[in-house]
C-alpha cells in the first residue's frame, strides 16, 4: 500500500478550518457529489451547499453545519485526488470531527451516513451543555504537561480540562467559564505567550457534554459501520483500530475525551509514515504536524488546483 516504499497517512481537519466558498469547485465538477448534497438536504432539510457557498459566516460557524461542511469538503477533495492518482493510505487519522472523515476514507462509514452523523453530533454537542456558562481557549507557548497540571489544580473548584493536545506548545482547554478563565490566568503567570478565547457553541471534549455521547451512541447504532480497510488512529488513545465495534465505542468516548493529536502524529511517524496528505479546508493540521514530526513530507489538498501540485511532489519523491 505504500507509495514508492514510503508509508502514507491521510489526515483530516476538525472544526475551525471552515470558510465561505469551501468545497464549491469539487461540488460543481461532480454529479455524484451533487447527489450526496441533495440526499443530505432530503434527510435533514438543510441546504448545506448554499451555506458553504454563501454563508453567512455566522451560520457556517454553527456546529451542526460546520461539521458536515468540513467533512464533505475533505471527502470530496480526497475523491478528486484518488480519481487521478490512485494511492491507498497505510493509515488514516483525523482531528476530532476529522476522525469521522477518516472513517469514510478507510471504508468504515458511508459518505452520506457520515455527513448525517456529524450533523447530528453537532446538534448533540450544543444541546448537551444546556444554558450553563462555558468556555474554550487555546493556550500558546506553554508546555502541554504544564497545562494538564493547571487544569487538575483549577478543577478542584471549577471544572476545566485539556481538550486538544495540538502540539507540544499549543493546547486547547474546555470547561466551565470560571474554570477556563482561571486556568488561562494561571497559564499566563506560568509563561504562556497567548491565551486565545475560542468562539464555540459548547465545552467540547469535556465531561460537561456527556449527554452528547449517549445520544451519539444511540444514533450510531442505527447506521452501518464496517471493519476498516486500513487502521484509523483513534483520538482517545492515539492507537490504531480496524474493528468496527471498537471504532464505534471510541467515537462515543471521543465526545468527552481529549484529542491526543501529538501522540497520534508521533505514533504515525514512529510507524514509518513519511508522507502526510491533509484533505480539506486550509492547512491547520499541516502546521501542527510540522511542529511534531521531523523528516516527513506534508501535502495539502484544499482546492481542485492543489491536486496537480501534490501529484508533482509525490512523483519526485
Coordinates of C-alpha atoms in Angstrom, one line a residue:
X1 CA 0.0 0.0 0.0
X2 CA 3.0 2.3 0.5
X3 CA 3.9 4.8 -2.2
X4 CA 7.4 4.1 -3.6
X5 CA 8.2 2.2 -0.3
X6 CA 7.1 5.3 1.7
X7 CA 4.2 4.9 4.1
X8 CA 1.3 7.4 3.6
X9 CA -1.2 8.8 6.0
X10 CA -4.3 10.6 5.0
X11 CA -5.3 13.2 7.7
X12 CA -8.5 15.3 8.0
X13 CA -9.1 18.6 9.9
X14 CA -11.7 19.4 12.5
X15 CA -13.8 22.3 13.3
X16 CA -12.4 25.8 12.9
X17 CA -10.9 25.4 9.4
X18 CA -14.2 26.3 7.5
X19 CA -14.5 29.3 5.2
X20 CA -17.2 30.7 2.8
X21 CA -16.8 29.1 -0.6
X22 CA -15.2 25.9 0.7
X23 CA -15.5 22.8 -1.4
X24 CA -17.5 24.5 -4.2
X25 CA -15.1 23.6 -7.0
X26 CA -15.3 19.9 -6.1
X27 CA -19.1 20.1 -5.8
X28 CA -19.6 21.7 -9.2
X29 CA -17.3 19.3 -11.0
X30 CA -19.0 16.1 -9.8
X31 CA -22.6 15.0 -10.3
X32 CA -22.0 12.3 -7.6
X33 CA -21.1 15.0 -5.1
X34 CA -24.2 17.0 -6.1
X35 CA -26.4 13.9 -5.4
X36 CA -24.8 13.5 -2.0
X37 CA -25.8 17.0 -1.0
X38 CA -29.3 16.6 -2.4
X39 CA -29.7 13.4 -0.3
X40 CA -28.4 15.3 2.7
X41 CA -31.0 18.1 2.2
X42 CA -33.8 15.5 1.8
X43 CA -32.6 13.8 5.0
X44 CA -32.2 16.9 7.2
X45 CA -34.0 19.8 5.5
X46 CA -30.6 21.7 5.3
X47 CA -29.3 23.2 2.1
X48 CA -25.7 22.7 3.2
X49 CA -24.1 23.6 -0.1
X50 CA -25.8 27.0 -0.1
X51 CA -24.4 27.6 3.4
X52 CA -20.9 26.6 2.2
X53 CA -21.2 28.8 -0.9
X54 CA -22.9 31.9 0.5
X55 CA -22.8 31.7 4.3
X56 CA -23.3 33.9 6.1
X57 CA -20.2 33.2 8.2
X58 CA -22.2 33.1 11.5
X59 CA -24.4 30.3 10.0
X60 CA -21.4 28.3 8.7
X61 CA -19.9 28.5 12.2
X62 CA -22.9 26.8 13.7
X63 CA -21.6 23.4 14.8
X64 CA -24.4 21.4 13.2
X65 CA -23.5 22.9 9.8
X66 CA -19.7 23.3 10.3
X67 CA -19.2 19.6 10.9
X68 CA -20.9 18.2 7.8
X69 CA -19.4 21.1 5.7
X70 CA -15.8 20.3 6.7
X71 CA -16.3 16.5 6.4
X72 CA -17.9 16.8 2.9
X73 CA -15.2 19.2 1.7
X74 CA -12.5 16.8 2.9
X75 CA -14.1 13.7 1.3
X76 CA -14.7 15.5 -2.0
X77 CA -11.1 16.6 -2.1
X78 CA -9.8 13.1 -1.4
X79 CA -12.1 11.6 -4.0
X80 CA -11.0 14.1 -6.6
X81 CA -7.3 13.3 -5.9
X82 CA -7.8 9.5 -6.0
X83 CA -9.6 9.7 -9.3
X84 CA -6.4 10.9 -11.0
X85 CA -3.8 9.4 -8.7
X86 CA -4.8 6.1 -7.0
X87 CA -2.9 5.9 -3.7
X88 CA -4.2 3.9 -0.8
X89 CA -3.1 5.1 2.6
X90 CA -1.4 2.9 5.2
X91 CA -3.2 4.8 8.0
X92 CA -5.9 7.5 8.3
X93 CA -6.4 9.9 11.1
X94 CA -8.5 13.0 11.9
X95 CA -8.7 15.7 14.4
X96 CA -11.9 15.4 16.4
X97 CA -14.6 15.8 13.7
X98 CA -11.9 14.7 11.3
X99 CA -11.8 11.2 12.8
X100 CA -15.3 10.7 11.2
X101 CA -13.9 11.8 7.9
X102 CA -11.1 9.4 8.3
X103 CA -13.7 6.6 8.6
X104 CA -15.1 7.4 5.2
X105 CA -11.6 7.3 3.8
X106 CA -10.9 3.8 5.1
X107 CA -14.3 2.3 4.2
X108 CA -15.8 2.2 7.7
X109 CA -18.6 4.7 7.1
X110 CA -20.7 5.6 4.0
X111 CA -20.1 9.2 2.9
X112 CA -23.8 10.2 3.2
X113 CA -24.2 8.5 6.6
X114 CA -21.1 10.3 7.8
X115 CA -22.5 13.7 6.8
X116 CA -25.7 12.9 8.6
X117 CA -24.0 11.6 11.7
X118 CA -21.7 14.6 12.2
X119 CA -24.7 16.9 11.6
X120 CA -26.5 15.2 14.5
X121 CA -23.2 15.1 16.5
X122 CA -23.0 18.9 16.1
X123 CA -26.6 19.3 17.4
X124 CA -25.9 17.0 20.3
X125 CA -22.7 18.8 21.4
X126 CA -24.5 22.1 21.6
X127 CA -27.7 20.7 23.3
X128 CA -25.8 18.7 25.9
X129 CA -24.5 21.7 27.8
X130 CA -27.8 23.5 28.0
X131 CA -27.5 27.1 29.2
X132 CA -24.7 26.6 31.6
X133 CA -21.8 29.1 31.3
X134 CA -18.8 27.5 29.5
X135 CA -15.7 28.5 27.6
X136 CA -12.9 27.1 25.5
X137 CA -9.4 28.7 24.9
X138 CA -6.2 27.9 23.2
X139 CA -3.1 28.2 25.3
X140 CA 0.1 29.0 23.2
X141 CA 3.7 28.9 24.3
X142 CA 3.3 26.7 27.3
X143 CA 4.1 23.0 27.6
X144 CA 1.1 20.6 27.3
X145 CA 2.1 18.8 30.6
X146 CA 2.0 22.1 32.4
X147 CA -1.4 22.8 31.0
X148 CA -2.6 19.4 32.2
X149 CA -1.3 20.2 35.7
X150 CA -3.0 23.6 35.8
X151 CA -6.4 22.1 34.8
X152 CA -6.1 19.5 37.5
X153 CA -5.4 22.2 40.1
X154 CA -8.3 24.5 38.9
X155 CA -10.7 21.6 38.6
X156 CA -10.7 21.2 42.4
X157 CA -13.0 24.2 42.3
X158 CA -14.3 24.7 38.8
X159 CA -14.1 22.0 36.0
X160 CA -11.6 22.6 33.2
X161 CA -9.8 20.0 31.1
X162 CA -7.3 19.8 28.3
X163 CA -9.4 19.2 25.3
X164 CA -7.0 19.2 22.4
X165 CA -3.3 18.4 22.6
X166 CA -2.4 20.0 19.3
X167 CA 1.4 20.5 19.6
X168 CA 3.8 20.4 22.5
X169 CA 3.3 24.2 22.9
X170 CA -0.4 24.5 21.9
X171 CA -3.2 23.1 24.0
X172 CA -6.9 23.9 23.9
X173 CA -8.8 23.8 27.2
X174 CA -12.5 23.4 27.8
X175 CA -14.9 23.5 30.7
X176 CA -16.9 25.9 32.9
X177 CA -16.4 29.6 32.1
X178 CA -14.9 30.1 35.6
X179 CA -12.5 27.2 35.2
X180 CA -11.3 28.2 31.7
X181 CA -10.8 31.8 32.8
X182 CA -8.9 30.8 35.9
X183 CA -6.7 28.3 34.0
X184 CA -5.9 30.9 31.4
X185 CA -4.8 33.4 34.0
X186 CA -2.6 30.8 35.7
X187 CA -1.1 29.8 32.4
X188 CA -0.1 33.4 31.7
X189 CA 1.5 33.6 35.1
X190 CA 3.5 30.5 34.2
X191 CA 4.7 31.9 30.9
X192 CA 2.1 31.2 28.3
X193 CA 2.6 33.6 25.3
X194 CA -1.1 33.9 24.5
X195 CA -4.5 32.8 25.7
X196 CA -7.0 32.9 22.9
X197 CA -10.7 32.5 23.7
X198 CA -12.4 30.4 21.1
X199 CA -15.9 31.2 19.7
X200 CA -17.6 27.8 20.0
X201 CA -21.1 26.5 20.8
X202 CA -20.2 24.3 23.8
X203 CA -17.4 22.9 26.0
X204 CA -16.3 20.3 23.5
X205 CA -14.3 17.3 24.6
X206 CA -15.2 17.8 28.3
X207 CA -17.4 15.9 30.7
X208 CA -19.9 18.8 30.6
X209 CA -21.3 17.4 27.4
X210 CA -21.5 13.7 28.4
X211 CA -25.2 13.5 27.3
X212 CA -24.0 14.1 23.7
X213 CA -22.0 10.8 23.9
X214 CA -25.2 8.9 24.9
X215 CA -27.2 10.4 22.1
X216 CA -24.4 9.8 19.6
X217 CA -24.2 6.2 20.6
X218 CA -27.9 5.8 20.0
X219 CA -27.8 7.2 16.5
X220 CA -24.6 5.3 15.6
X221 CA -26.4 2.0 16.3
X222 CA -28.9 2.9 13.5
X223 CA -26.1 3.2 10.9
X224 CA -23.8 0.7 9.3
X225 CA -20.1 0.5 10.3
X226 CA -17.7 -1.8 8.5
X227 CA -14.3 -3.1 9.5
X228 CA -11.5 -0.8 8.2
X229 CA -9.5 -1.2 5.1
X230 CA -6.6 0.3 6.9
X231 CA -6.2 1.4 10.6
X232 CA -7.6 4.6 11.9
X233 CA -5.6 6.2 14.7
X234 CA -8.1 6.9 17.4
X235 CA -8.2 10.4 19.1
X236 CA -8.8 8.9 22.5
X237 CA -5.6 6.7 22.8
X238 CA -3.6 7.5 19.6
X239 CA -3.5 3.8 18.7
X240 CA -4.6 2.0 15.5
X241 CA -8.0 0.4 15.3
X242 CA -9.7 -1.5 12.5
X243 CA -12.6 -3.3 14.0
X244 CA -16.0 -1.6 13.6
X245 CA -17.3 -2.5 17.0
X246 CA -14.4 -0.9 18.8
X247 CA -14.3 2.1 16.5
X248 CA -17.9 2.9 17.5
X249 CA -17.0 2.7 21.1
X250 CA -14.0 5.0 20.6
X251 CA -16.2 7.6 18.8
X252 CA -18.6 7.6 21.8
X253 CA -15.7 8.2 24.2
X254 CA -14.2 10.8 22.0
X255 CA -17.0 13.3 22.7
X256 CA -15.8 13.8 26.3
X257 CA -12.1 12.8 25.9
X258 CA -9.1 14.9 24.8
X259 CA -7.9 14.8 21.3
X260 CA -4.4 13.3 21.5
X261 CA -3.0 14.8 18.3
X262 CA 0.6 15.0 19.4
X263 CA 0.6 11.3 20.3
X264 CA -1.2 10.5 17.0
X265 CA 1.4 12.1 14.8
X266 CA 4.2 10.6 16.9
X267 CA 2.7 7.1 16.5
X268 CA 2.4 7.6 12.7
X269 CA 6.0 8.8 12.4
X270 CA 7.3 6.0 14.6
X271 CA 5.4 3.6 12.4
X272 CA 7.3 4.7 9.3
X273 CA 4.9 7.2 7.8
X274 CA 6.9 9.6 5.6
X275 CA 4.1 11.3 3.6
X276 CA 1.1 13.1 5.2
X277 CA -1.7 14.3 2.9
X278 CA -4.2 16.7 4.5
X279 CA -7.5 16.9 2.7
X280 CA -10.0 19.7 3.4
X281 CA -10.2 23.4 4.1
X282 CA -7.0 25.3 4.8
X283 CA -3.8 23.8 6.3
X284 CA -4.4 23.7 10.1
X285 CA -3.2 20.1 10.6
X286 CA -0.1 20.5 8.4
X287 CA 1.2 23.3 10.6
X288 CA 0.7 21.1 13.7
X289 CA 2.4 18.1 12.1
X290 CA 5.5 20.3 11.2
X291 CA 5.9 21.0 14.9
X292 CA 5.7 17.4 15.9
X293 CA 7.3 15.2 13.3
X294 CA 10.7 15.5 11.6
X295 CA 11.8 14.3 8.2
X296 CA 8.3 13.9 6.7
X297 CA 6.6 15.3 3.6
X298 CA 3.4 17.2 4.3
X299 CA 1.0 17.9 1.4
X300 CA -2.4 19.6 1.3
X301 CA -5.4 19.5 -0.9
X302 CA -8.0 22.2 -0.2
X303 CA -8.9 23.1 -3.8
X304 CA -9.0 21.3 -7.1
X305 CA -6.0 23.2 -8.3
X306 CA -3.9 21.8 -5.4
X307 CA -4.1 18.3 -6.9
X308 CA -1.6 18.8 -9.7
X309 CA 1.0 20.2 -7.3
X310 CA 0.6 17.4 -4.8
X311 CA 1.0 14.8 -7.6
X312 CA 4.1 16.6 -8.9
X313 CA 5.7 16.5 -5.5
X314 CA 4.8 12.8 -4.9
X315 CA 6.2 11.8 -8.3
X316 CA 9.5 13.4 -7.4
X317 CA 9.9 11.6 -4.1

